[in-house]
């Protein structure tokens, strides 16, 4: 996500037993896929929605071998997107910010359930650095 755009979409595809098949996390304006080399997705594939909801960032950092600040930032955003989509689908989290996390559609097919969610910028009360600022700090002049 090395740019100022922090709005995104996630499409989560579950099988009919509500186990994760795959998801696609991308930037809203340009459609660029947000990279973490499919590490989290491979780790989560086949998990139930209960298991996905129970994942903890700290445990994933260790399990996936995340060592640098950029990978941590992307993992945090990716996990937030996945878990908020699952919580929205289940209607199970009354604290979920419905102004920020918006379900676009839920499609029930014969073999899959497809959840598409918008993730909008956080409310201005919290200061958020874009990944460009986080990963490419401005040079100071002397």
PDB file of C-alpha atoms in Angstrom:
ATOM      1  CA  UNK A   1       0.000   0.000   0.000  1.00  0.00           C
ATOM      2  CA  UNK A   2       2.802   2.467  -0.662  1.00  0.00           C
ATOM      3  CA  UNK A   3       0.618   5.492  -1.376  1.00  0.00           C
ATOM      4  CA  UNK A   4      -1.713   7.876   0.410  1.00  0.00           C
ATOM      5  CA  UNK A   5      -4.882   5.879  -0.389  1.00  0.00           C
ATOM      6  CA  UNK A   6      -6.079   3.911   2.640  1.00  0.00           C
ATOM      7  CA  UNK A   7      -9.597   2.965   1.509  1.00  0.00           C
ATOM      8  CA  UNK A   8      -9.887  -0.612   0.309  1.00  0.00           C
ATOM      9  CA  UNK A   9     -12.197  -3.484  -0.567  1.00  0.00           C
ATOM     10  CA  UNK A  10     -12.100  -7.093   0.460  1.00  0.00           C
ATOM     11  CA  UNK A  11     -13.891  -9.979  -1.195  1.00  0.00           C
ATOM     12  CA  UNK A  12     -14.066 -13.074   0.995  1.00  0.00           C
ATOM     13  CA  UNK A  13     -15.105 -16.387  -0.520  1.00  0.00           C
ATOM     14  CA  UNK A  14     -16.290 -19.141   1.802  1.00  0.00           C
ATOM     15  CA  UNK A  15     -17.377 -22.656   0.959  1.00  0.00           C
ATOM     16  CA  UNK A  16     -20.895 -23.762   1.885  1.00  0.00           C
ATOM     17  CA  UNK A  17     -19.608 -24.945   5.303  1.00  0.00           C
ATOM     18  CA  UNK A  18     -18.367 -21.363   5.900  1.00  0.00           C
ATOM     19  CA  UNK A  19     -14.676 -22.237   5.602  1.00  0.00           C
ATOM     20  CA  UNK A  20     -12.347 -19.771   3.892  1.00  0.00           C
ATOM     21  CA  UNK A  21     -11.564 -20.582   0.279  1.00  0.00           C
ATOM     22  CA  UNK A  22      -9.746 -17.317  -0.475  1.00  0.00           C
ATOM     23  CA  UNK A  23      -9.984 -13.557  -0.251  1.00  0.00           C
ATOM     24  CA  UNK A  24      -8.891 -10.601  -2.336  1.00  0.00           C
ATOM     25  CA  UNK A  25      -7.819  -7.408  -0.545  1.00  0.00           C
ATOM     26  CA  UNK A  26      -7.288  -4.419  -2.824  1.00  0.00           C
ATOM     27  CA  UNK A  27      -7.066  -0.656  -2.841  1.00  0.00           C
ATOM     28  CA  UNK A  28     -10.310   1.098  -3.644  1.00  0.00           C
ATOM     29  CA  UNK A  29      -9.170   3.735  -6.127  1.00  0.00           C
ATOM     30  CA  UNK A  30      -6.714   1.817  -8.279  1.00  0.00           C
ATOM     31  CA  UNK A  31      -7.639  -1.811  -7.610  1.00  0.00           C
ATOM     32  CA  UNK A  32      -4.012  -2.672  -6.756  1.00  0.00           C
ATOM     33  CA  UNK A  33      -3.773  -5.881  -4.776  1.00  0.00           C
ATOM     34  CA  UNK A  34      -2.260  -5.331  -1.343  1.00  0.00           C
ATOM     35  CA  UNK A  35       0.717  -7.669  -1.076  1.00  0.00           C
ATOM     36  CA  UNK A  36       1.795  -9.940   1.731  1.00  0.00           C
ATOM     37  CA  UNK A  37       2.831 -12.689  -0.699  1.00  0.00           C
ATOM     38  CA  UNK A  38      -0.295 -14.662   0.164  1.00  0.00           C
ATOM     39  CA  UNK A  39       1.220 -15.663   3.513  1.00  0.00           C
ATOM     40  CA  UNK A  40      -1.821 -14.857   5.647  1.00  0.00           C
ATOM     41  CA  UNK A  41      -4.190 -16.296   3.060  1.00  0.00           C
ATOM     42  CA  UNK A  42      -2.286 -19.585   2.921  1.00  0.00           C
ATOM     43  CA  UNK A  43      -2.310 -19.725   6.738  1.00  0.00           C
ATOM     44  CA  UNK A  44      -6.080 -19.099   6.890  1.00  0.00           C
ATOM     45  CA  UNK A  45      -7.295 -21.210   3.960  1.00  0.00           C
ATOM     46  CA  UNK A  46      -9.806 -23.791   5.143  1.00  0.00           C
ATOM     47  CA  UNK A  47     -10.410 -22.143   8.534  1.00  0.00           C
ATOM     48  CA  UNK A  48     -13.957 -21.749   9.807  1.00  0.00           C
ATOM     49  CA  UNK A  49     -15.340 -18.270  10.354  1.00  0.00           C
ATOM     50  CA  UNK A  50     -15.065 -18.886  14.126  1.00  0.00           C
ATOM     51  CA  UNK A  51     -11.358 -19.671  13.789  1.00  0.00           C
ATOM     52  CA  UNK A  52     -10.826 -16.604  11.569  1.00  0.00           C
ATOM     53  CA  UNK A  53     -12.565 -14.389  14.123  1.00  0.00           C
ATOM     54  CA  UNK A  54     -10.312 -15.757  16.877  1.00  0.00           C
ATOM     55  CA  UNK A  55      -6.998 -14.978  15.119  1.00  0.00           C
ATOM     56  CA  UNK A  56      -4.707 -12.591  17.010  1.00  0.00           C
ATOM     57  CA  UNK A  57      -2.188 -10.301  15.349  1.00  0.00           C
ATOM     58  CA  UNK A  58       0.574 -11.003  17.882  1.00  0.00           C
ATOM     59  CA  UNK A  59       0.327 -14.761  17.310  1.00  0.00           C
ATOM     60  CA  UNK A  60       0.289 -14.337  13.521  1.00  0.00           C
ATOM     61  CA  UNK A  61       3.410 -12.158  13.574  1.00  0.00           C
ATOM     62  CA  UNK A  62       5.286 -15.044  15.201  1.00  0.00           C
ATOM     63  CA  UNK A  63       3.647 -17.833  13.187  1.00  0.00           C
ATOM     64  CA  UNK A  64       4.223 -16.086   9.843  1.00  0.00           C
ATOM     65  CA  UNK A  65       7.713 -14.837  10.652  1.00  0.00           C
ATOM     66  CA  UNK A  66       6.910 -11.142  10.154  1.00  0.00           C
ATOM     67  CA  UNK A  67      10.094  -9.222  10.899  1.00  0.00           C
ATOM     68  CA  UNK A  68       9.889  -5.756   9.331  1.00  0.00           C
ATOM     69  CA  UNK A  69       7.654  -2.750   9.958  1.00  0.00           C
ATOM     70  CA  UNK A  70       6.102  -2.699   6.486  1.00  0.00           C
ATOM     71  CA  UNK A  71       5.076  -6.387   6.608  1.00  0.00           C
ATOM     72  CA  UNK A  72       3.628  -5.851  10.096  1.00  0.00           C
ATOM     73  CA  UNK A  73       1.627  -2.848   8.825  1.00  0.00           C
ATOM     74  CA  UNK A  74       0.224  -4.784   5.859  1.00  0.00           C
ATOM     75  CA  UNK A  75      -0.551  -7.869   7.995  1.00  0.00           C
ATOM     76  CA  UNK A  76      -2.438  -5.675  10.469  1.00  0.00           C
ATOM     77  CA  UNK A  77      -4.512  -4.092   7.675  1.00  0.00           C
ATOM     78  CA  UNK A  78      -5.157  -7.431   5.975  1.00  0.00           C
ATOM     79  CA  UNK A  79      -6.244  -9.144   9.204  1.00  0.00           C
ATOM     80  CA  UNK A  80      -8.484  -6.190  10.095  1.00  0.00           C
ATOM     81  CA  UNK A  81     -10.140  -6.363   6.661  1.00  0.00           C
ATOM     82  CA  UNK A  82     -10.692 -10.124   6.860  1.00  0.00           C
ATOM     83  CA  UNK A  83     -12.008 -10.133  10.413  1.00  0.00           C
ATOM     84  CA  UNK A  84     -14.271  -7.116   9.908  1.00  0.00           C
ATOM     85  CA  UNK A  85     -15.811  -8.746   6.821  1.00  0.00           C
ATOM     86  CA  UNK A  86     -16.472 -11.924   8.813  1.00  0.00           C
ATOM     87  CA  UNK A  87     -17.916  -9.941  11.754  1.00  0.00           C
ATOM     88  CA  UNK A  88     -20.107  -7.938   9.376  1.00  0.00           C
ATOM     89  CA  UNK A  89     -21.310 -11.125   7.671  1.00  0.00           C
ATOM     90  CA  UNK A  90     -22.154 -12.721  11.013  1.00  0.00           C
ATOM     91  CA  UNK A  91     -23.640  -9.577  12.529  1.00  0.00           C
ATOM     92  CA  UNK A  92     -21.767 -10.596  15.663  1.00  0.00           C
ATOM     93  CA  UNK A  93     -19.866  -7.477  16.709  1.00  0.00           C
ATOM     94  CA  UNK A  94     -21.925  -4.540  17.945  1.00  0.00           C
ATOM     95  CA  UNK A  95     -18.747  -2.458  18.295  1.00  0.00           C
ATOM     96  CA  UNK A  96     -17.935  -2.754  14.558  1.00  0.00           C
ATOM     97  CA  UNK A  97     -17.827   0.712  12.975  1.00  0.00           C
ATOM     98  CA  UNK A  98     -20.620   0.399  10.414  1.00  0.00           C
ATOM     99  CA  UNK A  99     -19.696   3.778   8.910  1.00  0.00           C
ATOM    100  CA  UNK A 100     -16.220   2.476   8.093  1.00  0.00           C
ATOM    101  CA  UNK A 101     -16.898  -1.188   7.240  1.00  0.00           C
ATOM    102  CA  UNK A 102     -19.713  -1.439   4.696  1.00  0.00           C
ATOM    103  CA  UNK A 103     -20.960  -4.672   3.168  1.00  0.00           C
ATOM    104  CA  UNK A 104     -21.488  -4.124  -0.553  1.00  0.00           C
ATOM    105  CA  UNK A 105     -22.929  -7.549  -1.233  1.00  0.00           C
ATOM    106  CA  UNK A 106     -23.307 -11.109  -0.015  1.00  0.00           C
ATOM    107  CA  UNK A 107     -23.910 -13.672  -2.745  1.00  0.00           C
ATOM    108  CA  UNK A 108     -24.994 -17.214  -1.976  1.00  0.00           C
ATOM    109  CA  UNK A 109     -24.059 -19.680  -4.699  1.00  0.00           C
ATOM    110  CA  UNK A 110     -24.432 -23.434  -4.838  1.00  0.00           C
ATOM    111  CA  UNK A 111     -20.870 -24.009  -3.627  1.00  0.00           C
ATOM    112  CA  UNK A 112     -19.731 -20.660  -2.217  1.00  0.00           C
ATOM    113  CA  UNK A 113     -20.647 -17.572  -0.240  1.00  0.00           C
ATOM    114  CA  UNK A 114     -19.053 -14.365  -1.548  1.00  0.00           C
ATOM    115  CA  UNK A 115     -18.816 -11.361   0.793  1.00  0.00           C
ATOM    116  CA  UNK A 116     -17.718  -8.005  -0.612  1.00  0.00           C
ATOM    117  CA  UNK A 117     -16.946  -5.198   1.822  1.00  0.00           C
ATOM    118  CA  UNK A 118     -15.764  -1.594   1.540  1.00  0.00           C
ATOM    119  CA  UNK A 119     -13.277  -0.331   4.097  1.00  0.00           C
ATOM    120  CA  UNK A 120     -13.317   3.435   4.281  1.00  0.00           C
ATOM    121  CA  UNK A 121     -10.817   5.792   5.861  1.00  0.00           C
ATOM    122  CA  UNK A 122     -11.002   5.944   9.657  1.00  0.00           C
ATOM    123  CA  UNK A 123     -12.841   8.814  11.263  1.00  0.00           C
ATOM    124  CA  UNK A 124     -10.616  11.895  11.651  1.00  0.00           C
ATOM    125  CA  UNK A 125     -10.484  11.508  15.434  1.00  0.00           C
ATOM    126  CA  UNK A 126      -7.581   9.095  14.965  1.00  0.00           C
ATOM    127  CA  UNK A 127      -4.475  10.126  13.085  1.00  0.00           C
ATOM    128  CA  UNK A 128      -3.521   7.522  10.491  1.00  0.00           C
ATOM    129  CA  UNK A 129      -0.263   7.500   8.579  1.00  0.00           C
ATOM    130  CA  UNK A 130      -0.448   6.191   5.057  1.00  0.00           C
ATOM    131  CA  UNK A 131       1.989   3.434   4.177  1.00  0.00           C
ATOM    132  CA  UNK A 132       4.011   5.922   2.133  1.00  0.00           C
ATOM    133  CA  UNK A 133       4.656   7.962   5.288  1.00  0.00           C
ATOM    134  CA  UNK A 134       5.255   4.828   7.333  1.00  0.00           C
ATOM    135  CA  UNK A 135       7.591   3.167   4.886  1.00  0.00           C
ATOM    136  CA  UNK A 136       9.197   6.159   3.169  1.00  0.00           C
ATOM    137  CA  UNK A 137       9.698   8.913   5.732  1.00  0.00           C
ATOM    138  CA  UNK A 138      10.454  12.357   4.412  1.00  0.00           C
ATOM    139  CA  UNK A 139      14.039  13.452   4.523  1.00  0.00           C
ATOM    140  CA  UNK A 140      14.751  16.269   6.904  1.00  0.00           C
ATOM    141  CA  UNK A 141      16.754  19.252   5.786  1.00  0.00           C
ATOM    142  CA  UNK A 142      19.556  20.618   7.884  1.00  0.00           C
TER     143      UNK A 142
END
